[in-house]
Amino acid sequence: MPKSSSGLAYRALAVFIKDIRLELRTRYALNAVLMFAVTTLAAVSFSVGQSGLSAQLLAALFWIILFFSAMSGLAQAFIREEEAATATTLRLMADPDSVYIGKLMFNFTLLCVLAAIITPIFFIFTDAPTDNLPVFVLVLVMGVIGLVAATTLVAAIIAKAFVKGALFAVLSFPILMPLLLVLILATEKVMGGGTLGDIATEVQFTVAYGVVMIAGSILLFKFVWGE
Amino acid sequence: MFRLKVADLAKRFGSRKVFSGLTFELSTGDSLAVVGPNGSGKSTLLMTLLSLYRPTKGQVEYFEEDHTLDEFQVRSHTSFVSPYLNLYDQLSAEENLKFFSAVGGGAVTGKQINRLLKKVGLDGRGSDLVVEYSSGMKQRLKYAVALLKNPAFLFLDEPNSNLDKEGKQLVADIVKKYRSQCITIIATNNEKESHLAQKQFRLGL
């Protein structure tokens, strides 16, 4: 198992491609995430419709839908390994860094797919303003990175527990709370006509959050995964 | 030359003692059969030696010449076949082999895969999903994964489980081939399997 950095990228990519291949064959995580997203979106759109909600409410609703949809699927990458009893094989054959980075890439892809489906439907159903779409997409991508960075390590922790689903949301929520508040604030500003300059502080926070979470997770993952 | 040094090793699960006071040393070319009845801790010992379980007490150290190997170096030099190590059911045998080679930093070619599959009696079935395999075929595929590298440490837990006569002969051939080049540990409660190793160690007395 070579430990060079170029080797690390290669090995992490192998984990990522394997997870994508398994996901395309089983739809294990994608189905869970999409069903939750479609259900919540339908409920929200039927109840509030195009009733002209404030930017503050729309932003909160959007991130609530994305957060809970993500909670239903992001842990699957690790849960699948534990339930299929392949986790021990992976522990033995792969180094923890490549497993973590591969799973992080997989969760990022999964959440990007989810966001790409949810966002246009949300905008159509709620008639949310779309004047500042590029800035909104930037906030969305930063939010996805933050969500994935924080939850991938938690997913590895809860994969061995008996009450996985409930525990995932319970453990993730306190870690994600500051990020969600900042994302809701940034989205509210963007929907209210704010420019990139208006959300500079929120962007800085989100970048810092993502960097700290990923760096911390890489340091801690080997202890969580090896236990 | 590789060495494995085990000193005063003990493992408990809660209040239940699995084994204690295990001390032995093996070098390249040594082979050891760990024998004992069901529940005596044979598999647990192998998992503990590979740091998949944390020992309650004692030390396991691996050396290459005079320097100590860390956990990941040990694993990169180890091939392990065990009922506890599952392969990916929704991948084909070829995809499993490619994946396990890649995560180990290697890049196995199609030719090498075909050669490995032929060696374990799975030629012509490489593109089938593992979920379609019988338990014996899955066991053979585990040997193909184990042979992806040239191991310094070969650990086999119940090596013949689910295998037919030819499969058992295949295992015997593999052990005979690698026994002189690596440290081989076989955990078994089968008398015939234990004779594949030169030394015996009994657990659960």
Coordinates of C-alpha atoms in Angstrom, one line a residue:
Chain A
M1 CA 0.0 0.0 0.0
P2 CA 2.1 2.9 -1.1
K3 CA 1.5 6.1 0.9
S4 CA 2.5 8.7 -1.7
S5 CA 0.1 11.6 -2.3
S6 CA -0.4 10.7 -5.9
G7 CA -1.1 7.1 -4.8
L8 CA -3.6 8.5 -2.3
A9 CA -5.6 10.2 -5.1
Y10 CA -5.5 7.0 -7.2
R11 CA -6.7 4.9 -4.2
A12 CA -9.4 7.4 -3.2
L13 CA -10.7 7.4 -6.8
A14 CA -10.9 3.6 -6.7
V15 CA -13.1 3.8 -3.6
F16 CA -15.2 6.6 -5.2
I17 CA -15.7 4.7 -8.5
K18 CA -16.6 1.5 -6.6
D19 CA -19.2 3.3 -4.6
I20 CA -20.7 5.0 -7.7
R21 CA -20.8 1.6 -9.5
L22 CA -22.6 0.0 -6.5
E23 CA -25.0 2.9 -6.2
L24 CA -25.9 2.8 -9.9
R25 CA -26.6 -0.9 -9.5
T26 CA -28.5 -0.9 -6.2
R27 CA -29.8 2.8 -6.0
Y28 CA -29.5 2.2 -2.2
A29 CA -28.8 5.8 -1.2
L30 CA -30.3 7.7 -4.2
N31 CA -33.7 6.2 -3.8
A32 CA -33.8 7.0 -0.1
V33 CA -32.7 10.6 -0.7
L34 CA -34.9 11.3 -3.7
M35 CA -38.1 9.8 -2.0
F36 CA -37.6 12.0 1.0
A37 CA -36.9 15.1 -1.2
V38 CA -39.9 14.5 -3.4
T39 CA -42.2 14.0 -0.5
T40 CA -41.1 17.0 1.4
L41 CA -41.1 19.2 -1.7
A42 CA -44.6 18.1 -2.6
A43 CA -45.8 18.7 1.0
V44 CA -44.3 22.2 1.0
S45 CA -45.5 23.2 -2.5
F46 CA -49.0 22.0 -1.8
S47 CA -49.2 23.8 1.5
V48 CA -47.6 27.1 0.6
G49 CA -47.9 27.0 -3.2
Q50 CA -47.1 30.3 -4.9
S51 CA -48.3 32.4 -2.0
G52 CA -45.4 34.8 -2.1
L53 CA -43.5 33.7 1.0
S54 CA -40.7 36.0 2.3
A55 CA -37.1 35.4 1.3
Q56 CA -36.4 34.4 4.9
L57 CA -39.0 31.6 4.9
L58 CA -38.1 30.4 1.5
A59 CA -34.4 30.2 2.4
A60 CA -35.2 28.3 5.6
L61 CA -37.6 25.9 3.8
F62 CA -35.0 25.2 1.1
W63 CA -32.2 24.2 3.5
I64 CA -34.6 22.2 5.7
I65 CA -35.6 20.1 2.7
L66 CA -32.0 19.7 1.6
F67 CA -30.8 18.9 5.2
F68 CA -33.3 16.2 5.9
S69 CA -33.1 14.7 2.4
A70 CA -29.3 14.5 2.9
M71 CA -29.7 12.9 6.3
S72 CA -31.7 10.0 4.8
G73 CA -28.9 9.1 2.3
L74 CA -25.5 10.4 3.3
A75 CA -24.8 7.7 5.8
Q76 CA -25.6 4.9 3.3
A77 CA -22.0 4.7 1.9
F78 CA -20.8 3.5 5.3
I79 CA -23.9 1.6 6.4
R80 CA -23.8 -0.4 3.2
E81 CA -20.2 -1.5 4.0
E82 CA -21.2 -2.6 7.5
E83 CA -24.4 -4.4 6.5
A84 CA -22.8 -6.3 3.6
A85 CA -19.9 -7.1 6.0
T86 CA -17.4 -5.6 3.5
A87 CA -16.2 -3.0 5.9
T88 CA -13.6 -5.4 7.5
T89 CA -12.3 -6.3 4.0
L90 CA -12.0 -2.7 3.2
R91 CA -10.3 -1.9 6.5
L92 CA -7.7 -4.6 5.7
M93 CA -7.1 -3.8 2.1
A94 CA -7.3 0.1 2.0
D95 CA -5.7 2.8 4.1
P96 CA -8.2 5.0 6.0
D97 CA -7.3 8.2 4.1
S98 CA -8.3 6.8 0.8
V99 CA -11.5 5.4 2.2
Y100 CA -12.4 8.7 3.8
I101 CA -11.7 10.8 0.7
G102 CA -13.4 8.3 -1.6
K103 CA -16.5 8.3 0.6
L104 CA -16.4 12.1 0.8
M105 CA -16.3 12.4 -3.0
F106 CA -19.2 9.9 -3.3
N107 CA -21.3 11.9 -0.8
F108 CA -20.5 15.1 -2.6
T109 CA -21.7 13.6 -5.9
L110 CA -24.8 12.2 -4.3
L111 CA -25.7 15.6 -2.7
C112 CA -24.9 17.5 -5.9
V113 CA -27.4 15.2 -7.8
L114 CA -29.9 15.7 -5.1
A115 CA -29.4 19.5 -5.2
A116 CA -29.6 19.6 -9.0
I117 CA -33.0 17.8 -8.8
I118 CA -34.5 19.7 -5.8
T119 CA -33.4 23.2 -6.7
P120 CA -35.3 23.8 -9.9
I121 CA -38.4 22.0 -8.5
F122 CA -38.3 24.2 -5.4
F123 CA -38.0 27.4 -7.5
I124 CA -40.9 26.4 -9.8
F125 CA -43.2 25.3 -7.0
T126 CA -42.5 28.2 -4.6
D127 CA -42.0 30.9 -7.2
A128 CA -38.8 32.0 -5.4
P129 CA -36.9 34.8 -7.1
T130 CA -34.3 33.7 -9.6
D131 CA -32.6 37.1 -10.3
N132 CA -29.3 36.2 -8.7
L133 CA -29.0 32.6 -9.8
P134 CA -25.1 32.4 -10.2
V135 CA -24.7 33.7 -6.6
F136 CA -27.3 31.3 -5.4
V137 CA -25.6 28.4 -7.1
L138 CA -22.3 29.4 -5.4
V139 CA -24.0 29.4 -1.9
L140 CA -25.6 26.0 -2.8
V141 CA -22.2 24.4 -3.8
M142 CA -20.5 25.8 -0.7
G143 CA -23.4 24.5 1.4
V144 CA -23.2 21.1 -0.2
I145 CA -19.4 20.9 0.6
G146 CA -20.0 22.0 4.2
L147 CA -22.8 19.4 4.7
V148 CA -20.8 16.6 3.2
A149 CA -17.6 17.6 5.1
A150 CA -19.4 17.5 8.4
T151 CA -21.6 14.4 7.9
T152 CA -19.1 11.9 6.3
L153 CA -17.2 11.4 9.5
V154 CA -20.5 11.2 11.5
A155 CA -21.7 8.6 9.0
A156 CA -18.6 6.4 9.7
I157 CA -19.3 6.7 13.5
I158 CA -23.0 5.7 13.3
A159 CA -22.6 2.9 10.7
K160 CA -21.9 0.4 13.5
A161 CA -24.7 1.5 15.8
F162 CA -28.1 -0.2 16.1
V163 CA -30.2 2.9 15.6
K164 CA -28.4 4.4 12.7
G165 CA -31.0 6.7 11.1
A166 CA -32.0 8.5 14.2
L167 CA -28.4 8.7 15.5
F168 CA -27.1 10.2 12.3
A169 CA -29.5 13.2 12.4
V170 CA -29.0 13.6 16.2
L171 CA -25.2 13.7 16.0
S172 CA -25.0 15.7 12.8
F173 CA -27.5 18.4 13.8
P174 CA -25.4 20.2 16.4
I175 CA -22.3 20.2 14.1
L176 CA -24.4 21.4 11.2
M177 CA -26.4 24.0 13.1
P178 CA -23.9 27.0 12.6
L179 CA -23.5 26.1 8.9
L180 CA -27.2 25.9 8.3
L181 CA -27.9 29.2 10.0
V182 CA -25.2 30.9 7.9
L183 CA -26.5 29.2 4.7
I184 CA -30.1 30.3 5.4
L185 CA -28.9 33.8 6.0
A186 CA -26.8 33.9 2.8
T187 CA -29.7 32.4 0.8
E188 CA -32.1 34.9 2.2
K189 CA -29.9 37.7 1.2
V190 CA -29.5 36.3 -2.3
M191 CA -33.2 35.8 -2.7
G192 CA -33.7 39.3 -1.5
G193 CA -31.5 40.6 -4.3
G194 CA -28.1 40.6 -2.5
T195 CA -24.9 40.4 -4.5
L196 CA -21.8 38.4 -3.9
G197 CA -20.4 41.4 -1.9
D198 CA -23.4 41.2 0.4
I199 CA -22.7 37.6 1.4
A200 CA -18.9 37.8 1.6
T201 CA -18.9 37.1 5.4
E202 CA -21.1 34.0 4.9
V203 CA -18.9 32.8 2.1
Q204 CA -15.8 33.2 4.2
F205 CA -17.5 31.3 7.1
T206 CA -18.6 28.5 4.8
V207 CA -15.2 28.0 3.3
A208 CA -13.5 28.0 6.7
Y209 CA -16.1 25.6 8.0
G210 CA -15.5 23.2 5.1
V211 CA -11.7 23.3 5.5
V212 CA -11.8 22.8 9.2
M213 CA -14.3 19.9 9.0
I214 CA -12.4 18.1 6.2
A215 CA -9.0 18.6 7.9
G216 CA -10.4 17.5 11.3
S217 CA -12.2 14.5 9.7
I218 CA -9.0 13.3 7.9
L219 CA -7.1 13.4 11.3
L220 CA -9.9 11.6 13.2
F221 CA -11.1 9.2 10.6
K222 CA -8.4 6.5 11.1
F223 CA -9.5 6.2 14.8
V224 CA -13.2 5.9 13.9
W225 CA -12.6 3.6 11.0
G226 CA -10.1 1.3 12.7
E227 CA -12.0 0.8 15.9
Chain B
M1 CA 13.1 -11.5 6.3
F2 CA 10.0 -10.7 8.2
R3 CA 9.2 -11.5 11.8
L4 CA 6.1 -11.6 13.9
K5 CA 6.5 -11.3 17.7
V6 CA 3.5 -11.8 20.0
A7 CA 4.0 -11.2 23.8
D8 CA 1.6 -12.0 26.6
L9 CA -1.4 -11.4 24.3
A10 CA -4.9 -11.4 25.8
K11 CA -8.3 -10.7 24.5
R12 CA -11.6 -10.3 26.4
F13 CA -15.1 -9.4 25.2
G14 CA -16.6 -7.8 28.2
S15 CA -16.3 -10.2 31.1
R16 CA -15.6 -13.2 28.8
K17 CA -12.0 -14.2 28.4
V18 CA -11.2 -15.4 24.9
F19 CA -7.5 -16.1 25.4
S20 CA -4.6 -14.9 27.5
G21 CA -0.9 -15.2 27.9
L22 CA -0.1 -16.0 24.3
T23 CA 3.6 -15.6 23.5
F24 CA 5.3 -16.8 20.3
E25 CA 7.6 -15.6 17.6
L26 CA 7.6 -16.5 13.9
S27 CA 9.9 -15.7 11.0
T28 CA 9.6 -16.0 7.2
G29 CA 9.3 -19.7 6.4
D30 CA 7.4 -20.6 9.6
S31 CA 3.9 -21.9 9.4
L32 CA 1.6 -22.2 12.4
A33 CA -1.8 -23.9 12.7
V34 CA -4.0 -22.4 15.4
V35 CA -6.4 -25.2 16.4
G36 CA -9.2 -25.5 18.9
P37 CA -12.9 -26.1 19.1
N38 CA -15.6 -23.6 18.0
G39 CA -15.5 -20.5 20.1
S40 CA -12.0 -21.0 21.3
G41 CA -10.9 -17.7 19.8
K42 CA -9.0 -18.8 16.7
S43 CA -10.6 -16.2 14.4
T44 CA -10.4 -13.6 17.2
L45 CA -6.7 -14.3 17.5
L46 CA -6.1 -13.7 13.7
M47 CA -8.2 -10.5 13.8
T48 CA -6.2 -9.3 16.8
L49 CA -2.9 -10.1 15.1
L50 CA -4.1 -7.9 12.2
S51 CA -5.2 -5.1 14.5
L52 CA -8.8 -5.6 13.4
Y53 CA -9.5 -6.1 17.1
R54 CA -7.7 -4.3 19.9
P55 CA -5.9 -6.6 22.3
T56 CA -7.0 -6.4 25.9
K57 CA -3.4 -6.9 27.0
G58 CA 0.0 -7.7 25.4
Q59 CA 1.8 -6.7 22.2
V60 CA 1.9 -7.8 18.6
E61 CA 4.9 -6.5 16.7
Y62 CA 5.9 -7.0 13.0
F63 CA 9.4 -6.5 11.8
E64 CA 11.0 -6.3 8.4
E65 CA 14.7 -7.1 9.0
D66 CA 15.3 -4.9 12.1
H67 CA 12.7 -2.2 11.7
T68 CA 9.2 -2.3 13.1
L69 CA 6.2 -2.2 10.6
D70 CA 3.2 0.0 11.3
E71 CA -0.4 -1.3 11.1
F72 CA -0.8 -0.2 7.4
Q73 CA 2.6 -1.5 6.3
V74 CA 1.6 -4.9 7.9
R75 CA -1.7 -4.9 6.1
S76 CA 0.0 -4.1 2.8
H77 CA 2.2 -7.2 3.2
T78 CA -0.7 -9.4 4.4
S79 CA -3.1 -11.7 2.5
F80 CA -6.0 -12.9 4.7
V81 CA -8.8 -15.3 3.7
S82 CA -11.6 -15.5 6.3
P83 CA -15.4 -16.1 6.5
Y84 CA -15.5 -12.6 8.0
L85 CA -14.1 -10.9 4.9
N86 CA -16.9 -10.4 2.4
L87 CA -16.4 -9.3 -1.2
Y88 CA -18.8 -6.9 -3.0
D89 CA -21.8 -8.9 -4.2
Q90 CA -22.9 -6.3 -6.6
L91 CA -19.6 -6.2 -8.4
S92 CA -18.3 -8.9 -10.7
A93 CA -15.3 -11.0 -9.8
E94 CA -13.1 -8.9 -12.2
E95 CA -14.4 -5.6 -10.7
N96 CA -13.7 -6.9 -7.2
L97 CA -10.1 -7.9 -8.2
K98 CA -9.5 -4.5 -10.0
F99 CA -10.9 -2.6 -7.0
F100 CA -8.9 -4.4 -4.3
S101 CA -5.8 -4.1 -6.4
A102 CA -6.4 -0.3 -6.9
V103 CA -7.0 0.4 -3.2
G104 CA -3.8 -1.3 -2.5
G105 CA -2.0 1.0 -4.9
G106 CA -1.6 -1.5 -7.7
A107 CA -3.1 -1.8 -11.2
V108 CA -3.9 -5.4 -12.1
T109 CA -4.3 -6.0 -15.9
G110 CA -6.9 -8.0 -17.6
K111 CA -4.4 -10.8 -18.4
Q112 CA -3.4 -11.0 -14.7
I113 CA -7.0 -11.2 -13.7
N114 CA -7.7 -14.0 -16.1
R115 CA -4.6 -15.8 -14.9
L116 CA -5.7 -15.4 -11.2
L117 CA -9.3 -16.6 -12.0
K118 CA -8.0 -19.6 -13.9
K119 CA -5.7 -20.4 -11.0
V120 CA -8.6 -20.5 -8.5
G121 CA -10.9 -22.4 -11.0
L122 CA -13.2 -19.4 -11.9
D123 CA -12.1 -18.9 -15.5
G124 CA -15.0 -17.9 -17.7
R125 CA -17.0 -16.5 -14.7
G126 CA -15.1 -13.3 -14.2
S127 CA -17.8 -11.0 -15.5
D128 CA -20.6 -12.6 -13.4
L129 CA -21.7 -10.6 -10.4
V130 CA -20.5 -12.2 -7.1
V131 CA -24.1 -12.4 -5.8
E132 CA -24.6 -15.1 -8.5
Y133 CA -21.7 -17.2 -7.1
S134 CA -22.1 -20.2 -4.8
S135 CA -20.5 -20.1 -1.4
G136 CA -17.6 -22.2 -2.7
M137 CA -17.0 -19.9 -5.6
K138 CA -17.0 -16.9 -3.3
Q139 CA -14.3 -18.7 -1.2
R140 CA -12.3 -19.3 -4.4
L141 CA -12.6 -15.6 -5.3
K142 CA -11.3 -14.7 -1.8
Y143 CA -8.1 -16.7 -2.7
A144 CA -7.8 -14.8 -6.0
V145 CA -8.0 -11.5 -4.0
A146 CA -5.4 -12.8 -1.5
L147 CA -3.1 -13.7 -4.4
L148 CA -3.2 -10.2 -5.9
K149 CA -0.1 -9.5 -3.9
N150 CA 2.9 -11.5 -3.0
P151 CA 2.3 -11.7 0.8
A152 CA 4.8 -11.7 3.5
F153 CA 2.1 -12.8 6.0
L154 CA -0.5 -15.3 4.9
F155 CA -3.4 -15.7 7.3
L156 CA -6.1 -18.3 6.6
D157 CA -9.2 -18.7 8.8
E158 CA -11.1 -21.9 8.1
P159 CA -9.3 -22.2 4.7
N160 CA -11.4 -25.0 3.3
S161 CA -14.8 -23.8 4.3
N162 CA -17.4 -24.3 1.5
L163 CA -14.8 -25.8 -0.8
D164 CA -15.2 -29.0 -2.8
K165 CA -12.4 -31.5 -3.3
E166 CA -10.6 -29.5 -6.0
G167 CA -11.0 -26.4 -4.0
K168 CA -9.3 -28.0 -1.0
Q169 CA -6.5 -29.2 -3.2
L170 CA -6.1 -25.6 -4.5
V171 CA -5.7 -24.4 -0.9
A172 CA -3.1 -27.0 -0.2
D173 CA -1.2 -26.0 -3.3
I174 CA -1.3 -22.3 -2.4
V175 CA -0.1 -23.0 1.2
K176 CA 2.7 -25.3 -0.1
K177 CA 3.8 -22.7 -2.6
Y178 CA 3.8 -19.7 -0.2
R179 CA 4.8 -21.5 3.1
S180 CA 8.5 -21.0 2.5
Q181 CA 8.2 -17.4 1.4
C182 CA 6.1 -16.0 4.1
I183 CA 4.8 -16.4 7.7
T184 CA 1.7 -18.6 7.4
I185 CA -1.0 -18.8 10.1
I186 CA -3.9 -21.1 9.7
A187 CA -6.9 -21.1 12.1
T188 CA -8.8 -24.3 11.9
N189 CA -10.6 -27.1 13.8
N190 CA -10.0 -29.5 11.0
E191 CA -7.2 -32.0 11.5
K192 CA -6.3 -32.2 7.8
E193 CA -6.0 -28.4 7.4
S194 CA -3.8 -28.2 10.5
H195 CA -1.3 -30.4 8.9
L196 CA -0.7 -27.8 6.2
A197 CA 1.4 -26.0 8.8
Q198 CA 4.6 -27.2 10.4
K199 CA 3.8 -26.1 14.0
Q200 CA 0.6 -26.4 16.0
F201 CA -0.8 -24.1 18.7
R202 CA -3.9 -25.2 20.6
L203 CA -6.4 -22.6 22.0
G204 CA -9.2 -23.2 24.4
L205 CA -7.6 -25.6 26.8

